[in-house]
Coordinates of C-alpha atoms and ligand atoms in Angstrom, one line a residue:
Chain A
X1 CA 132.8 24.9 -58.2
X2 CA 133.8 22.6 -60.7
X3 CA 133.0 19.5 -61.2
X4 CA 136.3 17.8 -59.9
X5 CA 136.6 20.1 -57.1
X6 CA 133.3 18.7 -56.1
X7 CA 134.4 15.1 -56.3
X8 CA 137.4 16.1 -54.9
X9 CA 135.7 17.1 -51.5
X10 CA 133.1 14.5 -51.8
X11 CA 134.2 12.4 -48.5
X12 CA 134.7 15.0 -46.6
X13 CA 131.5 16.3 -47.6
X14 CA 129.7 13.2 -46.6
X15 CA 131.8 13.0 -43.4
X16 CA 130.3 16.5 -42.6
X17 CA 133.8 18.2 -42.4
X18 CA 133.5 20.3 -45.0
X19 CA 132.6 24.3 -43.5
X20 CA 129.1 25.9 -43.8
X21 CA 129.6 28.0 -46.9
X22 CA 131.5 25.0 -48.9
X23 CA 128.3 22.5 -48.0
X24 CA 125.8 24.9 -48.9
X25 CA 128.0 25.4 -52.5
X26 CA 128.0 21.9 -53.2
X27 CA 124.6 21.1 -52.1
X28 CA 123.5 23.7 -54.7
X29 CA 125.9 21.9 -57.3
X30 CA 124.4 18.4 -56.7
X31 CA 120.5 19.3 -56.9
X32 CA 121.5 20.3 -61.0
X33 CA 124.6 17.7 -61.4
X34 CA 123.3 14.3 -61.9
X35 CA 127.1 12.5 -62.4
X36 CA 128.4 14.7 -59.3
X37 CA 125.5 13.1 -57.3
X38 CA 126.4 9.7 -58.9
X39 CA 129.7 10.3 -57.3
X40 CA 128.4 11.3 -54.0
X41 CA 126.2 8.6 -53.8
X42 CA 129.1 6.0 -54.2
X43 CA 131.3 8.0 -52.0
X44 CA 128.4 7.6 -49.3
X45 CA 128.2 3.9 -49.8
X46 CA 132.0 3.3 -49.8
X47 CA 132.1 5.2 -46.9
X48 CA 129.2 3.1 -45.2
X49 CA 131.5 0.1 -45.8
X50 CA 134.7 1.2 -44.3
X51 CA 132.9 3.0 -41.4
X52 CA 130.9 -0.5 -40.5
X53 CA 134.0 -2.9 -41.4
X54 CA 134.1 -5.1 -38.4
X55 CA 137.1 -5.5 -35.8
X56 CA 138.9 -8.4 -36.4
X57 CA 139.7 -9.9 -32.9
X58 CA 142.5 -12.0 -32.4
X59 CA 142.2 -15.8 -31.1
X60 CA 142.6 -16.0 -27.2
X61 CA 145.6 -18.0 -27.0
X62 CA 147.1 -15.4 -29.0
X63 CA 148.0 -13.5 -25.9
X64 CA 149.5 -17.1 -24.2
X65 CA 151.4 -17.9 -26.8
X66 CA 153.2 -14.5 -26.8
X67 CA 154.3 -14.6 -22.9
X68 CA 155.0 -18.2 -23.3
X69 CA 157.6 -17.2 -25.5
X70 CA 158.3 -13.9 -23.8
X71 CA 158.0 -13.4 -20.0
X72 CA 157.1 -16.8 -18.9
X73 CA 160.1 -18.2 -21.7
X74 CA 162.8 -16.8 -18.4
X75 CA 160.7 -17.6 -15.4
X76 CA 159.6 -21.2 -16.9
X77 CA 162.8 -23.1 -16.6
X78 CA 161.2 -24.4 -13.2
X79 CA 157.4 -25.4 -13.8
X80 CA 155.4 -25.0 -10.6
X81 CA 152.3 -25.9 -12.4
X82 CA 153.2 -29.5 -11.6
X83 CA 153.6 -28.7 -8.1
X84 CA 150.1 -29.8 -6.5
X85 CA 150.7 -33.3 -7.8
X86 CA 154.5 -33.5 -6.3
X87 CA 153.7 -32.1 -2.8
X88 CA 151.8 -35.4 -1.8
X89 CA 155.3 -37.0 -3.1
X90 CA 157.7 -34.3 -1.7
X91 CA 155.1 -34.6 2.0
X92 CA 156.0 -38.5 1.8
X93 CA 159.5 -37.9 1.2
X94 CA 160.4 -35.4 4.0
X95 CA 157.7 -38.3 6.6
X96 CA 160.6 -41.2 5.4
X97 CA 163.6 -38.8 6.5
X98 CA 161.6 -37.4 9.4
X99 CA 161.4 -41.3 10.7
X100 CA 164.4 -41.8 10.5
X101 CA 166.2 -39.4 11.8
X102 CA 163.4 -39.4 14.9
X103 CA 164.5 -39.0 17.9
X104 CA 167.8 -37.8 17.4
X105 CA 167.7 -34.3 18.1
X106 CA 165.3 -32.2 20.1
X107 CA 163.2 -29.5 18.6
X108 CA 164.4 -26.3 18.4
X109 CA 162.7 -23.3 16.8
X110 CA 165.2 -22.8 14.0
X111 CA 165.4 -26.5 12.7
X112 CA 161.2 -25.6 11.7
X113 CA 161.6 -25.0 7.7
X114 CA 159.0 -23.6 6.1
X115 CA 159.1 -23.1 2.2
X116 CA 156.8 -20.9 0.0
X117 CA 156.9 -23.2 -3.0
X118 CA 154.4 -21.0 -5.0
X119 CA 153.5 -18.5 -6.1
X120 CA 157.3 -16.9 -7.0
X121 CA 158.0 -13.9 -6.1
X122 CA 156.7 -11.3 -9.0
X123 CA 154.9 -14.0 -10.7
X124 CA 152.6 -13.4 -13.7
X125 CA 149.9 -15.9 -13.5
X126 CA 146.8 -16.4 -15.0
X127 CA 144.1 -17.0 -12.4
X128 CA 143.1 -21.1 -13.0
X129 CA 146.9 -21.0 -12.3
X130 CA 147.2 -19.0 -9.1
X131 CA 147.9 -21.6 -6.4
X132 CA 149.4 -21.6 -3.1
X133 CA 152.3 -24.3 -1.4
X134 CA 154.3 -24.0 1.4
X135 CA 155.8 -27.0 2.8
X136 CA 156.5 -27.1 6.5
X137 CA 159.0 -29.6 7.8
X138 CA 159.2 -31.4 9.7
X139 CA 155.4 -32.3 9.6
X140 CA 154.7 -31.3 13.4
X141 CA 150.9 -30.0 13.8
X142 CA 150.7 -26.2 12.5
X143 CA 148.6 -23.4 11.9
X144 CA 148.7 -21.7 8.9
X145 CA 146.8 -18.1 8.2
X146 CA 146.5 -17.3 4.5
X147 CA 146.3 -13.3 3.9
X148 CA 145.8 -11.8 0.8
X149 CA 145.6 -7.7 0.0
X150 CA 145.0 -8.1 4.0
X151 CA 141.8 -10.1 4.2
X152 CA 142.2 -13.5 5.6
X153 CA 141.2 -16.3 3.4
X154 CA 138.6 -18.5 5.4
X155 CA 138.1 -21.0 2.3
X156 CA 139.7 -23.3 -0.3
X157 CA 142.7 -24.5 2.2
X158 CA 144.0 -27.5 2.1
X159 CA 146.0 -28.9 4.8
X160 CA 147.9 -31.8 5.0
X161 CA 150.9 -33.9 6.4
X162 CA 153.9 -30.9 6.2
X163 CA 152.1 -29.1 3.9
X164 CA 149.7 -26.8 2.7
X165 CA 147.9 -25.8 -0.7
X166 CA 145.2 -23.0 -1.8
X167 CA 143.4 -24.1 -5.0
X168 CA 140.4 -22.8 -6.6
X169 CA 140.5 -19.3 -5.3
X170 CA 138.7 -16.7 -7.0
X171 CA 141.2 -14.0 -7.9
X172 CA 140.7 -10.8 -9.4
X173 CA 143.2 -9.5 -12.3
X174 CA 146.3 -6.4 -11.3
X175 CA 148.8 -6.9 -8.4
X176 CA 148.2 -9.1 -5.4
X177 CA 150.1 -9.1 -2.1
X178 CA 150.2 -12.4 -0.3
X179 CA 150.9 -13.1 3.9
X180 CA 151.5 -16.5 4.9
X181 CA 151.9 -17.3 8.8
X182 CA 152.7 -20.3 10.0
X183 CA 152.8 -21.4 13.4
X184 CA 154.2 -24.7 15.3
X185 CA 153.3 -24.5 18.7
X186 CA 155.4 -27.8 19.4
X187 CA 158.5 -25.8 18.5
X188 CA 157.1 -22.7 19.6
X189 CA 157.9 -21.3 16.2
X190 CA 156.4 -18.7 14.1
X191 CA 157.4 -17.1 10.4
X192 CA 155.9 -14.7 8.1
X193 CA 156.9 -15.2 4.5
X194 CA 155.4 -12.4 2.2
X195 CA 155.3 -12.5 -1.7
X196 CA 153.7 -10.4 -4.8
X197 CA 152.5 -11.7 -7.4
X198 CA 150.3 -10.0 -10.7
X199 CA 147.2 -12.3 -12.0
X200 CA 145.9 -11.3 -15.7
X201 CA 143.0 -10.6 -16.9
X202 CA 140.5 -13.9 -17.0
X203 CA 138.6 -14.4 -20.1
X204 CA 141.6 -13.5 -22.7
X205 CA 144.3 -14.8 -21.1
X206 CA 142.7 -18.6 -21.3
X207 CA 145.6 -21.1 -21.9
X208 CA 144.8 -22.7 -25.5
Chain B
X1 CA 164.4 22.5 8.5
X2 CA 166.3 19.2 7.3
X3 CA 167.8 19.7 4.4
X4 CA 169.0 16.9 1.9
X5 CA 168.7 15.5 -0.9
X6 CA 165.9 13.2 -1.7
X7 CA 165.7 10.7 -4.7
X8 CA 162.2 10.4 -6.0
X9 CA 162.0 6.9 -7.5
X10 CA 158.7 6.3 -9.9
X11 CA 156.7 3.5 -8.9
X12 CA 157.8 1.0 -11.8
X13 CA 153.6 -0.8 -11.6
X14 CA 152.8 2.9 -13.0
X15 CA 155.7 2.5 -16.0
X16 CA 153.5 2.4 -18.8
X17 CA 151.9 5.5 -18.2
X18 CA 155.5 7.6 -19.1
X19 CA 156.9 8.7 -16.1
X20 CA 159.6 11.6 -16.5
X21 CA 161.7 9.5 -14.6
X22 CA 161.2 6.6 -15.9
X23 CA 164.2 4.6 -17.8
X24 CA 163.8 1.5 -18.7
X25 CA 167.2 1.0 -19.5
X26 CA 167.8 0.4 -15.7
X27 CA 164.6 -1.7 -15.1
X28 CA 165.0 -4.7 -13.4
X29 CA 163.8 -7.7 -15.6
X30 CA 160.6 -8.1 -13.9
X31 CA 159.5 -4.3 -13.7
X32 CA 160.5 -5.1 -17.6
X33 CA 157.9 -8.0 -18.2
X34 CA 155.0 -6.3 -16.2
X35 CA 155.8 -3.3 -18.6
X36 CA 155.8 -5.9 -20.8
X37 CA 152.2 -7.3 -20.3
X38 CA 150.6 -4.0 -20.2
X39 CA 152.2 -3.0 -23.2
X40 CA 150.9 -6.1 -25.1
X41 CA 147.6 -6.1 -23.3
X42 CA 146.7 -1.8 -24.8
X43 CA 147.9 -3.0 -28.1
X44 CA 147.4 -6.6 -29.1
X45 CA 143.7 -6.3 -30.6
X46 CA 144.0 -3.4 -32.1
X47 CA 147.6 -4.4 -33.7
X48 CA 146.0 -7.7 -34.5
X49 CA 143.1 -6.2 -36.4
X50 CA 145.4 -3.7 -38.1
X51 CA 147.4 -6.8 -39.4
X52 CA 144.5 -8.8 -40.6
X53 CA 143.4 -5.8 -42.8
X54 CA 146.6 -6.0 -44.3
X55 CA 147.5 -9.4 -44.8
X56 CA 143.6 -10.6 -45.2
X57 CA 144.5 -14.3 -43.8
X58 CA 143.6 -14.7 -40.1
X59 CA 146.5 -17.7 -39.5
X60 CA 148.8 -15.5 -41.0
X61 CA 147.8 -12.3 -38.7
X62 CA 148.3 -13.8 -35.7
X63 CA 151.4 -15.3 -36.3
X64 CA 152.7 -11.9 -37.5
X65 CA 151.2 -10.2 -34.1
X66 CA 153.1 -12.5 -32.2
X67 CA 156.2 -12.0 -34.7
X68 CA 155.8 -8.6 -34.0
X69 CA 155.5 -8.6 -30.2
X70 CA 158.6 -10.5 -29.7
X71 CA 160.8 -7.8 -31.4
X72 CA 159.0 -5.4 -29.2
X73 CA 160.0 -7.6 -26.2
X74 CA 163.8 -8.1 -27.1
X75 CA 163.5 -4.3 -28.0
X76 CA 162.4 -2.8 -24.7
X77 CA 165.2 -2.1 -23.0
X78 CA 166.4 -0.3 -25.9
X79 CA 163.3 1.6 -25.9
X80 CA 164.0 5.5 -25.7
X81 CA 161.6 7.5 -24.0
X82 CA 161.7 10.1 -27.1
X83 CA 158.1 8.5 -28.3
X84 CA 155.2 7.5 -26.3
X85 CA 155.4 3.6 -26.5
X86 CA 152.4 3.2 -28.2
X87 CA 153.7 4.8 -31.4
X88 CA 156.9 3.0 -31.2
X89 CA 154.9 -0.6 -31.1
X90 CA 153.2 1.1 -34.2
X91 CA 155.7 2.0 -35.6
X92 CA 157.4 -1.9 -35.1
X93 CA 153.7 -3.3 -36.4
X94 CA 154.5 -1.1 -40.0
X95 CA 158.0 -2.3 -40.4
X96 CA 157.2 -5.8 -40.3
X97 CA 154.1 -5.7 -41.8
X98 CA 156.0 -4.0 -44.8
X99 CA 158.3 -5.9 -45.0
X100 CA 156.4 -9.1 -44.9
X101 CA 154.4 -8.6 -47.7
X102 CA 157.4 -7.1 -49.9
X103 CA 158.5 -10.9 -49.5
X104 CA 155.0 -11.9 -50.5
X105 CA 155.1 -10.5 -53.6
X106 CA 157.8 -11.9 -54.8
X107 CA 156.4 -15.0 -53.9
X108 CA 153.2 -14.1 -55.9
X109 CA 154.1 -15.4 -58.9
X110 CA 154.3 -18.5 -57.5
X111 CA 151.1 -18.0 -55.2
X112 CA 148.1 -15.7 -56.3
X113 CA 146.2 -13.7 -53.6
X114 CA 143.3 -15.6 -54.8
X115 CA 144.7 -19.4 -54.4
X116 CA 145.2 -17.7 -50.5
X117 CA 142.1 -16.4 -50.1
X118 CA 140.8 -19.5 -51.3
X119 CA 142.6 -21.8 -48.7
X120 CA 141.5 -19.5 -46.0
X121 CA 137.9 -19.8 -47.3
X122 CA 138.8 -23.8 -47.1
X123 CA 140.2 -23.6 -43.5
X124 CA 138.3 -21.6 -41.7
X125 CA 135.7 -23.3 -39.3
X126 CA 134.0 -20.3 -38.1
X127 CA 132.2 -17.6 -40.4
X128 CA 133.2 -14.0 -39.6
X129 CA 131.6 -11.4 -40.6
X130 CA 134.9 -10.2 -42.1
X131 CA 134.0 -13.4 -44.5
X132 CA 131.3 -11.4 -45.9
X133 CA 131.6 -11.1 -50.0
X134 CA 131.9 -7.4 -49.9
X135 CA 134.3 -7.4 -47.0
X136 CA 136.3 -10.0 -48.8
X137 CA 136.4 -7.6 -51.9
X138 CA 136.8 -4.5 -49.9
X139 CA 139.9 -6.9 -48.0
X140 CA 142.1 -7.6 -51.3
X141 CA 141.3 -3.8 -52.7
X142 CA 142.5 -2.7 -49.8
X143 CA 145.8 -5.0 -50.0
X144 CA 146.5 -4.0 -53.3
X145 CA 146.7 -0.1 -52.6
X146 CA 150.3 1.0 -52.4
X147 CA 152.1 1.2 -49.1
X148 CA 151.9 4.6 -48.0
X149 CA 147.8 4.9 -49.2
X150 CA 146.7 1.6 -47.6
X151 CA 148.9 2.1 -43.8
X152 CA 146.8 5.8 -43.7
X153 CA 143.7 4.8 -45.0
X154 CA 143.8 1.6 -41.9
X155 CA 144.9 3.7 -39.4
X156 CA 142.4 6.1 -40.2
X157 CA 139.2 3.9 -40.7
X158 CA 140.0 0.8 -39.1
X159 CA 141.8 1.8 -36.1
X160 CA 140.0 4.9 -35.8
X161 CA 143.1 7.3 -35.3
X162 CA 142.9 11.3 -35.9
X163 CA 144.9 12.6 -38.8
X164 CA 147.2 14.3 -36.1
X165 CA 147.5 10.9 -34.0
X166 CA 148.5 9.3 -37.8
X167 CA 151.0 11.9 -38.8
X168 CA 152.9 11.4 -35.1
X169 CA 152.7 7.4 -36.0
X170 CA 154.0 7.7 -39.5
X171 CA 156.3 10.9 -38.8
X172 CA 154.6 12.7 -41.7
X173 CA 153.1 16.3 -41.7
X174 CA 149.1 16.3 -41.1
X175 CA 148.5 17.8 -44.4
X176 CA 150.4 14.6 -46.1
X177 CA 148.4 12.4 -44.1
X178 CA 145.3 14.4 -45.0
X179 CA 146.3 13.8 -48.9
X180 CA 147.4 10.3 -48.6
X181 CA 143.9 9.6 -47.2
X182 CA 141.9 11.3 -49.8
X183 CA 143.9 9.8 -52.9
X184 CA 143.6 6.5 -51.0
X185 CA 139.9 6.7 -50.8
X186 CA 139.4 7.7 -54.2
X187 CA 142.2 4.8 -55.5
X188 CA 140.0 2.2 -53.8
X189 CA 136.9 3.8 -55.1
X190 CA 138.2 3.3 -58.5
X191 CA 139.5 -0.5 -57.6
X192 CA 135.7 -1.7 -56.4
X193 CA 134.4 0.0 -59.4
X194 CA 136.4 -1.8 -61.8
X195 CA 135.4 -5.3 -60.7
X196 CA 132.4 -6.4 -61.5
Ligands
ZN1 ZN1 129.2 18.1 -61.3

């Protein structure tokens, strides 16, 4: 072997791809050619350098900042985020109209609304953000069960005048199927309102 | 024995992993954007690190990832099923990546590599190990190879792809891959050498 070819196979040699006959060819060449070994050497070290080059990771909002402007850009025209705040607001609202309209009509099983303010249907969340609302009007005394995947959720339910809201709920990342039952015995009414919603993964999805 | 027809519809939570009868082109928009989101969570660190060993300026990287990822949003639909999706989103990393540093150098009259290195030195709060002097050599060699030696040699080394996986990305025959890499390699041996 020449010279040349040697260098020529000289990262594949130290990658070990080379076959048994050529390594045994060029071993023999290096133990006599001092610049071939030269070569080799710097080939090794070269290769060292791109083998251990670290992974650059990107920042973690990266990922946020490209659904904000993708997938969330659509489904963002409404932001529910702000919800927990207004149901308080939108509870005191629908007491006012519920006062004054008392009296007036008796209770009848359909005039029971109940609205599944969050999440939307097919929402992508990230977990801090998975939260659930339902307002119930008018505000007679309910009972509310919370399913998710088909295990009741015991904790983390907030009940309130007409409403109803699930914060702080640790939620695993992939597809989740949500039941929520609500009952008012006063108007002997009962609904089921189902949703699915997909939470992503935790640590990289963080907001920034 | 009942006999019918039966339409077999594929389970649109299972789209990224290519279904035969899977066409995006009728997805609804939010089977679209989960395809979406998986799409973007396989590829977005590798893609990012791909770009960053290109460009060598971290602000810069990310906004081209992001660049990037947009046009493989507004693209999706169009998306044919000839490709695995994976080597089109490559394939759509290249193309801007190419074209975004054909811009920079005409620019580079104006701006040396150097004045941008500099700034990122300037800028950057945390120390990588990236930041390293010989990784910071190794960075601009690598920049300055020519388009087709640089794209194989980072593809090969620092996304760890085959020669065959390569050679589907780049639609280039194995053995071109296999020569790129090798006069890449020795192109950047030559290139440390010469600096001091
Ligand atoms: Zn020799």
């Amino acid at each position: 072997m020449t010279h040349e070819q040697i260098q020529a196979l000289a990262f594949e040699y130290v990658r070990g791809e080379v076959d048994e006959a050529t390594r045994q060819e060029m071993q023999e060449h290096l133990r006599i050619c001092e610049s071939c070994r030269r070569y080799v050497e710097e080939v090794q070290s070269l290769e060292h350098l791109l083998m251990e080059a670290p992974r650059v990771s990107p920042p973690p909002s990266l990922r946020a900042d490209i659904l904000q402007q993708t997938v969330y850009a659509r489904r963002r025209r409404f932001s529910w985020r702000w919800l927990p705040a207004l149901v308080p607001v939108l509870a005191g609202l629908l007491l006012v109209f519920l006062f004054l309209g008392r009296g007036k009509q008796p209770l009848e099983a359909t005039s029971v609304t109940v609205d599944l303010l969050s999440p939307e249907e097919s929402a992508v969340l990230f977990p801090e953000d998975f939260v659930v609302i339902a307002a119930i009007y008018p505000s007679l005394p309910f009972e509310a069960e919370i399913w998710i995947d088909s295990v009741q959720v015991q904790d983390h339910i907030l009940k309130g005048n007409g409403y109803l809201a699930v914060t702080d709920l640790p939620i695993t990342p992939g597809y989740h199927d949500l039941w929520l039952i609500v009952r008012v015995p006063d108007a002997q009414f009962e609904t089921r309102l189902e949703r699915t919603f997909y939470i992503l993964e935790t640590e990289e999805a963080r907001r920034p | 024995m009942a006999l019918g027809v039966s339409l077999v519809l594929p389970n649109p939570r299972l789209a990224h992993q290519a279904h035969p009868l899977y066409n995006p082109r009728v997805m609804a928009n939010e089977d679209l954007n989960q395809w979406f989101i998986e799409i973007l969570k396989h590829n977005e660190s590798r893609i990012f690190n791909l770009v960053y060993w290109q460009i060598g300026d971290y602000e810069e990287a990310k906004d081209l990832t992001q660049e990037i990822f947009l046009k493989v949003y507004k693209n999706l639909k169009k998306f044919r099923k000839e490709s695995r999706v994976e080597t089109w989103v490559y394939r759509i990393a290249l193309n801007h990546i190419h074209s975004y540093l054909r811009k920079a150098r005409h620019r580079k009259g104006m701006i040396s590599w150097e004045t941008l290195d500099g700034e990122r030195t300037d800028v950057g709060t945390v120390d990588p190990p990236e930041a390293r002097p010989e990784y910071l050599q190794l960075r601009q060699k690598i920049r300055e190879l020519p388009d087709p030696f640089r794209e194989v040699l980072l593809l090969f080394y620092f996304d760890e792809k085959s020669l065959q996986e390569i050679s589907e990305l780049l639609g280039i025959p194995v053995g071109t891959v296999k020569s790129r890499l090798n006069r890449a390699r020795a192109m950047l041996k030559k290139a440390l050498e010469d600096t001091p």
